[in-house]
Short mmCIF file of C-alpha atoms in Angstrom, two decimals:
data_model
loop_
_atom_site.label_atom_id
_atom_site.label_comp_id
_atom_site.label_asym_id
_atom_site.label_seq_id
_atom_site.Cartn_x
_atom_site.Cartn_y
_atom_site.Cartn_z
CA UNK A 17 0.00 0.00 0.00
CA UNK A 18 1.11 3.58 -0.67
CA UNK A 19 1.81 5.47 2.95
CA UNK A 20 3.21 8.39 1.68
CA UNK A 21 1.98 10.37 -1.54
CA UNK A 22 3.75 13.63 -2.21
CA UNK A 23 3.42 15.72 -5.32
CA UNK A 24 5.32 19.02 -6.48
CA UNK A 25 3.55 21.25 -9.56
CA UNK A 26 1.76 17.89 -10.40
CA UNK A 27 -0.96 20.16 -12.68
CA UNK A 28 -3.21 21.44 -10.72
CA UNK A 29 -1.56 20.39 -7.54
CA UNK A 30 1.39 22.51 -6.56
CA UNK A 31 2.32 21.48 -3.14
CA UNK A 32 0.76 17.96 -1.89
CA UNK A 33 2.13 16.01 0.94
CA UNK A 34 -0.06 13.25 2.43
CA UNK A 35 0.10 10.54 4.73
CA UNK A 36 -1.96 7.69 3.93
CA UNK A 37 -3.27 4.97 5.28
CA UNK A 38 -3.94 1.25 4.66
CA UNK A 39 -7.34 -0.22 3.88
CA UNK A 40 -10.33 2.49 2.22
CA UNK A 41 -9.33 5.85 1.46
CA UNK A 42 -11.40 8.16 -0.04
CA UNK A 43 -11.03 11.22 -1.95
CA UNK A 44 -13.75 13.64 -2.11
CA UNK A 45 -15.36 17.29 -3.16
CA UNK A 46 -16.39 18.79 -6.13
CA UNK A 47 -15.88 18.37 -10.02
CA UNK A 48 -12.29 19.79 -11.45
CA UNK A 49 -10.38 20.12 -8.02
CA UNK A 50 -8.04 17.52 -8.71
CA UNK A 51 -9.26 14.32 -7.36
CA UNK A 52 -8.57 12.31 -10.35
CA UNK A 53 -5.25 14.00 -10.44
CA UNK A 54 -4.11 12.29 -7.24
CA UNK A 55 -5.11 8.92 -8.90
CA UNK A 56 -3.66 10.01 -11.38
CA UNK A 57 -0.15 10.33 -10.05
CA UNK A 58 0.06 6.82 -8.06
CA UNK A 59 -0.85 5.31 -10.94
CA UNK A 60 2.05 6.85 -12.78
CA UNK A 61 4.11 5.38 -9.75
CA UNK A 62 3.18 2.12 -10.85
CA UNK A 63 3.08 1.97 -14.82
CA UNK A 64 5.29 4.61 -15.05
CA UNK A 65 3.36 7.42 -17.43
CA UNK A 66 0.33 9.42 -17.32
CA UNK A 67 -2.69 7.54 -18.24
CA UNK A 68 -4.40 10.50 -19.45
CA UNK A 69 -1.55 12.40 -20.88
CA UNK A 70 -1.24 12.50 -24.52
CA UNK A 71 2.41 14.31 -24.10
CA UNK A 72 3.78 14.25 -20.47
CA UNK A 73 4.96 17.89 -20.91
CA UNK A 74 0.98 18.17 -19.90
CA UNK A 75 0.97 17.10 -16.28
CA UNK A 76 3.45 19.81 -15.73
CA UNK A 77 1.77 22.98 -13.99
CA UNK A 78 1.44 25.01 -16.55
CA UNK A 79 2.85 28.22 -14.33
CA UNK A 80 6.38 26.08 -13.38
CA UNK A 81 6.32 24.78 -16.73
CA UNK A 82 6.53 28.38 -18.37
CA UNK A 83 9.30 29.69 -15.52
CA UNK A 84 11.57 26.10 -16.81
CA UNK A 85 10.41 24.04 -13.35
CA UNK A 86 10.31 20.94 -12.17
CA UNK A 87 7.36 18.41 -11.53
CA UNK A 88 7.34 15.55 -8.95
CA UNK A 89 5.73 12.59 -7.86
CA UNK A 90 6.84 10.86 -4.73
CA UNK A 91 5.56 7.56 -3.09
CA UNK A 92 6.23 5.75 -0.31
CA UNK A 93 5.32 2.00 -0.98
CA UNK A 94 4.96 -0.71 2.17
CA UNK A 95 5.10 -4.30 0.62
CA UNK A 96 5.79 -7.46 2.31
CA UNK A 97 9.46 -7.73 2.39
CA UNK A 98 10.26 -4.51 1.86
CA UNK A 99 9.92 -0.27 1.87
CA UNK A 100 10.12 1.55 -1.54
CA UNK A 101 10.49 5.37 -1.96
CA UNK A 102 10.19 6.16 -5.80
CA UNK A 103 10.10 9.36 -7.29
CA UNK A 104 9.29 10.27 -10.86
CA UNK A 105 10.40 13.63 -11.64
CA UNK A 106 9.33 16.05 -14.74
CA UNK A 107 12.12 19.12 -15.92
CA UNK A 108 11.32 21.53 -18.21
CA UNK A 109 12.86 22.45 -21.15
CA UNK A 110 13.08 24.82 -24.08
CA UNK A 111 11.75 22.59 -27.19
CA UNK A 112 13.89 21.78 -29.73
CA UNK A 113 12.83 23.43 -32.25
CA UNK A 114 14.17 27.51 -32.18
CA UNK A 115 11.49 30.13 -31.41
CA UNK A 116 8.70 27.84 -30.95
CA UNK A 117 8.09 29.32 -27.42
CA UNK A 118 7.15 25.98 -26.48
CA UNK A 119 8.54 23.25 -23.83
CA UNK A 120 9.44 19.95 -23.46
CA UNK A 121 10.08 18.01 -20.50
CA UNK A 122 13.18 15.55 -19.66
CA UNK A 123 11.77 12.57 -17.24
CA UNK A 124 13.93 10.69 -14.21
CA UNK A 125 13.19 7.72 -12.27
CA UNK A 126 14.73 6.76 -9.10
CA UNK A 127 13.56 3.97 -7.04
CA UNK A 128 15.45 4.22 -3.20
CA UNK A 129 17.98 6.72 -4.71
CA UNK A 130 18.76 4.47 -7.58
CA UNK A 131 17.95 5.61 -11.58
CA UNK A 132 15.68 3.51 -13.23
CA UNK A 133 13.90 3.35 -16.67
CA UNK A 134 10.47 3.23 -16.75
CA UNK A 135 10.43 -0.34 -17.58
CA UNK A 136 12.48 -1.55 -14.38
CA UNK A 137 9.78 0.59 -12.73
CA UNK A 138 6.88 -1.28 -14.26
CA UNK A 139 5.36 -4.19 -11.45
CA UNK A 140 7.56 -3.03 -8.36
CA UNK A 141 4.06 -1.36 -7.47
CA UNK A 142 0.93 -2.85 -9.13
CA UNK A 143 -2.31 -0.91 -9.87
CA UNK A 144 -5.31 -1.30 -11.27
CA UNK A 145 -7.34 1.82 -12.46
CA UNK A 146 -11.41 1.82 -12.66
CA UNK A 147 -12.50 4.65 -14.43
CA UNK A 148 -15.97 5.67 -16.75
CA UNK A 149 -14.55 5.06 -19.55
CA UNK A 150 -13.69 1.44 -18.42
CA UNK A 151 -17.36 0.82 -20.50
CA UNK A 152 -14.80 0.86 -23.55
CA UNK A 153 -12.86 -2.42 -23.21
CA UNK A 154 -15.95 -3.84 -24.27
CA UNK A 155 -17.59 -1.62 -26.61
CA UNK A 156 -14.57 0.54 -28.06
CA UNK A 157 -11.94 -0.61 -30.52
CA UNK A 158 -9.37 -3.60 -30.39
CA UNK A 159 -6.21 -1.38 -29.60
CA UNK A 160 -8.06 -0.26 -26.20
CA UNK A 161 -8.37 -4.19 -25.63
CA UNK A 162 -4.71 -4.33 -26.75
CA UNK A 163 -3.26 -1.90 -24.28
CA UNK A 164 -5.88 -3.69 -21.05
CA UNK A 165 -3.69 -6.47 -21.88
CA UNK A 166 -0.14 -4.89 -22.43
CA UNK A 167 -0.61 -3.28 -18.78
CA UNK A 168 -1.97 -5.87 -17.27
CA UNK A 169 0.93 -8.53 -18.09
CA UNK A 170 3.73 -6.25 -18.02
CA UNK A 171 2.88 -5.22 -14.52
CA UNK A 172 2.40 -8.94 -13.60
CA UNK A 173 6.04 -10.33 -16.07
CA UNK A 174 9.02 -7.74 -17.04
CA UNK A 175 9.99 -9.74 -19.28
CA UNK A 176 6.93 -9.14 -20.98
CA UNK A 177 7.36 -5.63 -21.24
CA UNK A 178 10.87 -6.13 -22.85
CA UNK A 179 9.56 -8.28 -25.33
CA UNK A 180 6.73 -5.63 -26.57
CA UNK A 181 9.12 -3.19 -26.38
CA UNK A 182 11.63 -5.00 -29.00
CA UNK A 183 8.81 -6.06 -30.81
CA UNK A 184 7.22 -2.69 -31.29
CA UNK A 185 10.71 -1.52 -32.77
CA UNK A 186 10.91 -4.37 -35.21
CA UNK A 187 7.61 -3.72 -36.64
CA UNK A 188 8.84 -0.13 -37.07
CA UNK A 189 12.35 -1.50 -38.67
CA UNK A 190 10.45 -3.76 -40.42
CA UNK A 191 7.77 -1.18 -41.97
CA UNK A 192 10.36 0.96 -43.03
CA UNK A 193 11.74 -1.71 -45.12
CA UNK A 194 8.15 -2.34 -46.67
CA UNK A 195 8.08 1.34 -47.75
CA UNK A 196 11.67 1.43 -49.00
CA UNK A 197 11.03 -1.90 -50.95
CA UNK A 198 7.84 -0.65 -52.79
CA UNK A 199 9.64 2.66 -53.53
CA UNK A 200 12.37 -0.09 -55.02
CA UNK A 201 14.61 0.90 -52.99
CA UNK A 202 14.98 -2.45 -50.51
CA UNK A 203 14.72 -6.12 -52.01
CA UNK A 204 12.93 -8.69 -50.67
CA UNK A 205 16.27 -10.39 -49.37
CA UNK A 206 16.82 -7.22 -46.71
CA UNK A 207 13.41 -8.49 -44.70
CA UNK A 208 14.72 -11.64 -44.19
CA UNK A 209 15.92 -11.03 -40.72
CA UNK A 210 13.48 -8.61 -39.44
CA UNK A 211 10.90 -11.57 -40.31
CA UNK A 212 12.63 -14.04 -38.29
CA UNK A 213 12.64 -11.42 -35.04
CA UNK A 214 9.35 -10.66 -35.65
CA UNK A 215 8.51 -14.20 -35.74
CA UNK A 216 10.60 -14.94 -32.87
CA UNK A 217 9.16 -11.85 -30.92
CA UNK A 218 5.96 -11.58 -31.76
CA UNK A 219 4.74 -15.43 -31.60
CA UNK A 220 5.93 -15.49 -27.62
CA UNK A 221 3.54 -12.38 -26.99
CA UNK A 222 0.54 -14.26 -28.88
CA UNK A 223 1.31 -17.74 -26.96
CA UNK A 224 1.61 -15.27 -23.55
CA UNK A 225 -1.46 -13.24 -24.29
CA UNK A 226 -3.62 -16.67 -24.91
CA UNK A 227 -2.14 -17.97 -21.66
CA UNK A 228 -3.46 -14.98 -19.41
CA UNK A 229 -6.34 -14.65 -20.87
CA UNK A 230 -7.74 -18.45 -20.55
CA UNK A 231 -7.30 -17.05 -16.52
CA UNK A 232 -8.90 -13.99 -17.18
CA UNK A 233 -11.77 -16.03 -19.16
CA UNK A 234 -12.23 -17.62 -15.47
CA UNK A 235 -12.35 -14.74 -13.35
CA UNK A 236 -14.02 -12.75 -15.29
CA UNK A 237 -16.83 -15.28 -15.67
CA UNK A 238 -16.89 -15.31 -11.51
CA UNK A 239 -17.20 -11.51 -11.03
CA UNK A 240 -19.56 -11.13 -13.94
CA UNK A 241 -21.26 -13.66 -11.44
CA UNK A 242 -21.52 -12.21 -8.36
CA UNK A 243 -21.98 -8.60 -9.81
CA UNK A 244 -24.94 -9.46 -12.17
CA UNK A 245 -26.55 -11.74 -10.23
CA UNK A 246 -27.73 -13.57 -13.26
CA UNK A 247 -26.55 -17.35 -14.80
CA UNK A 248 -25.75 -15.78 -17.92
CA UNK A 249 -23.14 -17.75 -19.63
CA UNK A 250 -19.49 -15.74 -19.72
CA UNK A 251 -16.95 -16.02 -21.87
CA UNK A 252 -13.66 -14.49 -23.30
CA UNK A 253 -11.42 -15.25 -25.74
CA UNK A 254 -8.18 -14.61 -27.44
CA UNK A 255 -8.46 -13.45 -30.78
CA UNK A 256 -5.30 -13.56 -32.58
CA UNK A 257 -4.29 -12.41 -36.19
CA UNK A 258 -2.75 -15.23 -36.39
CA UNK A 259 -4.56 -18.25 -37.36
CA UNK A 260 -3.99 -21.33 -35.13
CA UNK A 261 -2.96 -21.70 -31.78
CA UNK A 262 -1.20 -24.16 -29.31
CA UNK A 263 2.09 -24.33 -28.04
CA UNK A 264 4.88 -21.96 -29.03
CA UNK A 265 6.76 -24.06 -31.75
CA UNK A 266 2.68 -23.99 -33.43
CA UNK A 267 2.29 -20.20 -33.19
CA UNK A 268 5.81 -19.76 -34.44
CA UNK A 269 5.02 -22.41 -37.31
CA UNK A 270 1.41 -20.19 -38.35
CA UNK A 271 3.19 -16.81 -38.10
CA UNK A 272 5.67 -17.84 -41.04
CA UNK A 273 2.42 -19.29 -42.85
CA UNK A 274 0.81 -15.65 -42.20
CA UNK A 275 3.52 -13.70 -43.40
CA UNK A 276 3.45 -15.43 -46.86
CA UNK A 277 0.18 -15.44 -47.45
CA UNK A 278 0.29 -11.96 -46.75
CA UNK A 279 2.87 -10.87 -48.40
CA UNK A 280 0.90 -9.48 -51.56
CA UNK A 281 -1.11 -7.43 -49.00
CA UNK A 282 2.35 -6.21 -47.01
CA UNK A 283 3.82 -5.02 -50.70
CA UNK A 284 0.76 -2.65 -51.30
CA UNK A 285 -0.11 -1.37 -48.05
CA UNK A 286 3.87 -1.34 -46.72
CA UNK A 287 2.92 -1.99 -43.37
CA UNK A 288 2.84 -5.49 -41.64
CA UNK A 289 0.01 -7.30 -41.52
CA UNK A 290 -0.17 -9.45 -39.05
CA UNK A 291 1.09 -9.94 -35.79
CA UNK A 292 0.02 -8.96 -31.66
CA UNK A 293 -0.19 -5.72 -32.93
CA UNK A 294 -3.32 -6.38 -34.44
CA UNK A 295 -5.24 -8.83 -32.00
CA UNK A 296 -7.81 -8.35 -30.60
CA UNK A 297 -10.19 -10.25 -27.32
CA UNK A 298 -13.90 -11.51 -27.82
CA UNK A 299 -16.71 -11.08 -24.48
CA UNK A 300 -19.45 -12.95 -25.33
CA UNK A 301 -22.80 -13.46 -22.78
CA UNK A 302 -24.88 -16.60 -24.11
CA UNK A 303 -22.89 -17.31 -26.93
CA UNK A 304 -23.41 -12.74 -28.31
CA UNK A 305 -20.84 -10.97 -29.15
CA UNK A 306 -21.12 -8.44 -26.39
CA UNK A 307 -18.98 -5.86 -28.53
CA UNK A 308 -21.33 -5.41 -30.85
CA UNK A 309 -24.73 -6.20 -29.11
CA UNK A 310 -24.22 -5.13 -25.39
CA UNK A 311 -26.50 -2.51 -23.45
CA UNK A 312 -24.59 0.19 -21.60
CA UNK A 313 -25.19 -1.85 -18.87
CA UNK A 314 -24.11 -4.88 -19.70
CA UNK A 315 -21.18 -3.45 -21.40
CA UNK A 316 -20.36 -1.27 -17.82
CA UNK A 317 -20.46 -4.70 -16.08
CA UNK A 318 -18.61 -6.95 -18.06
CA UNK A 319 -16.00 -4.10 -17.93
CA UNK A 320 -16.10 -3.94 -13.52
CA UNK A 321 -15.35 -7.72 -14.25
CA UNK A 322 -12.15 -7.36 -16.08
CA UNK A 323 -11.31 -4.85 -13.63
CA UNK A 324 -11.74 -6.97 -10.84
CA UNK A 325 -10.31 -10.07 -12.72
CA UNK A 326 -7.28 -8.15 -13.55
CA UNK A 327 -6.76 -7.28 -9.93
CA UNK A 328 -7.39 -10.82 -8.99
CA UNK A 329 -4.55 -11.93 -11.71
CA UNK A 330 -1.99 -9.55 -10.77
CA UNK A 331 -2.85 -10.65 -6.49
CA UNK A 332 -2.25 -14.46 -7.49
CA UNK A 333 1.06 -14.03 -9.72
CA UNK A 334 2.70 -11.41 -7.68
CA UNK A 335 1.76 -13.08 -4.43
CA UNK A 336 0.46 -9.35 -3.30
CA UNK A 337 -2.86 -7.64 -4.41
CA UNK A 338 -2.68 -4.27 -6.47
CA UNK A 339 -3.33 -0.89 -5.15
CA UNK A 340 -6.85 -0.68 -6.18
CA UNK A 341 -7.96 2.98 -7.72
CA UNK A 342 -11.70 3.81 -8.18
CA UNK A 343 -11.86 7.12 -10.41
CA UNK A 344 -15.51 8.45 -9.65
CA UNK A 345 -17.01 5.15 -11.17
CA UNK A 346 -19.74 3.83 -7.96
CA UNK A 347 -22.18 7.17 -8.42
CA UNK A 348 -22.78 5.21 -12.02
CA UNK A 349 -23.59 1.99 -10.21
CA UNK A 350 -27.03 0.55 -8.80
CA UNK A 351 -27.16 -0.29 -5.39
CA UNK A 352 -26.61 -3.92 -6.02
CA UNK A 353 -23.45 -3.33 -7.83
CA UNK A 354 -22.13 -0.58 -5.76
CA UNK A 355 -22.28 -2.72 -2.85
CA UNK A 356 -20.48 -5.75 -4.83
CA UNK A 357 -17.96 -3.81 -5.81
CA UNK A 358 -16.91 -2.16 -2.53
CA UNK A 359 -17.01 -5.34 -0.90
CA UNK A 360 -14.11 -7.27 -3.82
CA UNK A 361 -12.18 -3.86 -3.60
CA UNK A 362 -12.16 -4.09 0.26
CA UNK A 363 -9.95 -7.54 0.03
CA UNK A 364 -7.52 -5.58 -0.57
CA UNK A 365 -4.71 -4.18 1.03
CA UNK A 366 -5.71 -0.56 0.37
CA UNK A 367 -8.22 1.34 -2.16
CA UNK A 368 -8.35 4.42 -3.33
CA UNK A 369 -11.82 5.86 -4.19
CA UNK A 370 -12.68 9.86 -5.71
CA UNK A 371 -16.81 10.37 -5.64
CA UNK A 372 -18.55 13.77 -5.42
CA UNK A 373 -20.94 12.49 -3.52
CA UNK A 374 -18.98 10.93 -0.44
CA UNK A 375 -22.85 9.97 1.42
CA UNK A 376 -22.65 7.07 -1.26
CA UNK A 377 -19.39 5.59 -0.14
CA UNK A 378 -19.49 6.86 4.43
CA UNK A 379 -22.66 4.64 3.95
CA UNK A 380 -20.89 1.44 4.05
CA UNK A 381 -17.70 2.13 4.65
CA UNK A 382 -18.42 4.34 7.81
CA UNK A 383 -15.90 5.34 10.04
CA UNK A 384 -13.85 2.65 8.70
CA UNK A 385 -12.60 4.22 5.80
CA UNK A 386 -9.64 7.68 5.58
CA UNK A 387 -11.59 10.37 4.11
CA UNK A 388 -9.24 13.60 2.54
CA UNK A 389 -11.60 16.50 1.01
CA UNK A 390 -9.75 18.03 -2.23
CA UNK A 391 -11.11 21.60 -3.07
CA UNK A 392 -9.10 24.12 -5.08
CA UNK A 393 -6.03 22.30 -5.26
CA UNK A 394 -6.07 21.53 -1.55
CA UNK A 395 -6.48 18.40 -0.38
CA UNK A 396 -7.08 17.92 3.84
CA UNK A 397 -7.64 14.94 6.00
CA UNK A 398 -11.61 15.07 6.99
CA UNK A 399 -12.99 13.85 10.50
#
């Protein structure tokens, strides 16, 4: 759990410095005070970047950004065996380009006083973020499915972080190539390699992806469970661009097959064609495709059960549950699932929760819960 949060022209926040404790702690007041901001920032502290950032020059404050400042976000981290302090800090800069009169910002991460990328950062602190727009895994399109994944496994592997990481620069090498070959500038002969390491890349991250997500299938299925209340047949399912399946030496084996029978395609187009980077995952309830038929409801459901699958799946790899973070979502709930959902969050170790209406969550959580009111930038411990 995070005991310590402190933040330093974090964008609306200038000065924060909070002590926090385990179990339920709840964040409230009114709309654009900078309650999701908070979540905002230990989120960062656990997947390293913004997840509402487009450019990370944005979460400087704007007033310290223009003046060349600094930005910081600070945690203090209590797991089993250990205490982490990590720190990811934000300097301005002038931007490259001469006379622009804009900024960019240089990024450091240090972990107990040691420098760290933001992929050795990634699953020393897990997290898993509920927010509104959560409805989208299930109705949106297959790169927001894509990226629930990435996040998800990355925090609970390294390794595969490292592996999308060099994959996402060979399919960049590799598309390069594709251009500079229909331009006739490339041969044929000059992809050889890059399709061999995007074989060899690319065919572990399908075989990994499958893997999770047969445990996800059975989570998910028990959450959508217990939060609908209904026998209504769950189920999810890989869907890779790659035909086939099984063991690695097989998804290896039906890559190759899919990059020459795409080939033709790959020549016109000069982008590649198949691959993780185009997969998608199937939700079906009693054998529909809940992507394309799903109520808002259903769909906001089915989305609180990935959530809390996820959470689940990171608890039982890591051997220590996630930092759970509820971004205004249980005002959008019934009763029913309101209730359900407070009572899988409360498992864990600690939750963080933002809500305008704070009646809805001192109802059940009474006196048991931390409660901080945020207001103009301010945020103070309430009795």
């Amino acid at each position: 759990y995070l005991s310590r949060l402190s933040l330093t022209n974090f964008r609306n926040l200038v000065q924060i410095d909070l002590e926090l404790p385990p179990g339920i702690v709840v964040f409230f007041g009114p709309n654009a005070q900078g309650k999701t901001t908070l979540v905002e920032a230990v989120y960062l502290l656990a997947i390293s970047r913004s997840f509402r950032a487009e450019n990370e020059r944005e979460v400087v404050n704007f007033d310290a950004a223009a003046e060349g400042g600094q930005a910081l976000v600070g945690g203090t981290v209590e797991r089993k065996e250990d205490r982490l302090a990590v720190y990811v800090g934000y300097q301005s800069v002038p931007a490259a380009t001469p006379g622009s009169g804009g900024y960019a910002v240089r990024k450091e991460i240090r972990v107990s006083r040691v420098r760290f990328t933001a992929a050795q950062l990634v699953g020393l602190v897990t997290s898993v973020l509920f927010t509104a727009d959560d409805v989208q895994l299930v109705l949106g399109a297959p790169s927001i499915r894509r990226k629930f994944l990435d996040i998800l496994i990355s925090q609970a592997d390294n390794l595969y972080l490292k592996t999308l990481q060099r994959y996402q620069r060979v399919v960049q090498q590799r598309n390069r190539l594709l251009r500079l070959r229909r331009e006739g500038r490339a041969g044929a002969e000059e992809l050889v390699f890059w399709d061999g390491e995007l074989v060899r890349e690319g065919a572990w991250l399908t075989w990994k992806r499958s893997e999770v997500v047969k445990r996800l299938n059975t989570l998910c299925g028990e959450h959508h469970l217990r939060l609908s209340g209904t026998e209504d047949d769950f189920r999810m399912e890989y869907r890779p661009s790659i035909p086939g399946g099984g063991d690695l030496q097989e998804v290896e084996d039906s890559f190759r097959e899919s990059l020459a029978a795409t080939e033709a395609r790959e020549r016109a187009t000069a982008t590649t064609a198949a691959g993780p980077h185009r997969d998608d995952f199937g939700l079906w309830l009693n054998r529909v495709d809940m992507g394309t038929y799903s109520s808002r409801g259903q769909a906001r459901t089915i989305a609180l059960s990935l959530r809390l699958a996820e959470a689940g799946y990171l608890a039982s790899v890591r051997r220590e549950g996630p930092i759970m973070l509820l971004d205004d979502v249980l005002s959008e709930m019934d009763a029913s699932r309101r209730r359900r959902v407070m009572e899988e969050t409360a498992r864990y170790q600690q939750t963080l929760i933002t809500t305008t209406d704070v009646d809805l969550v001192r109802d059940y959580y009474g006196s048991s819960a931390g409660y901080f009111r945020v207001e103009n930038g301010k945020v103070c411990r309430d009795a």
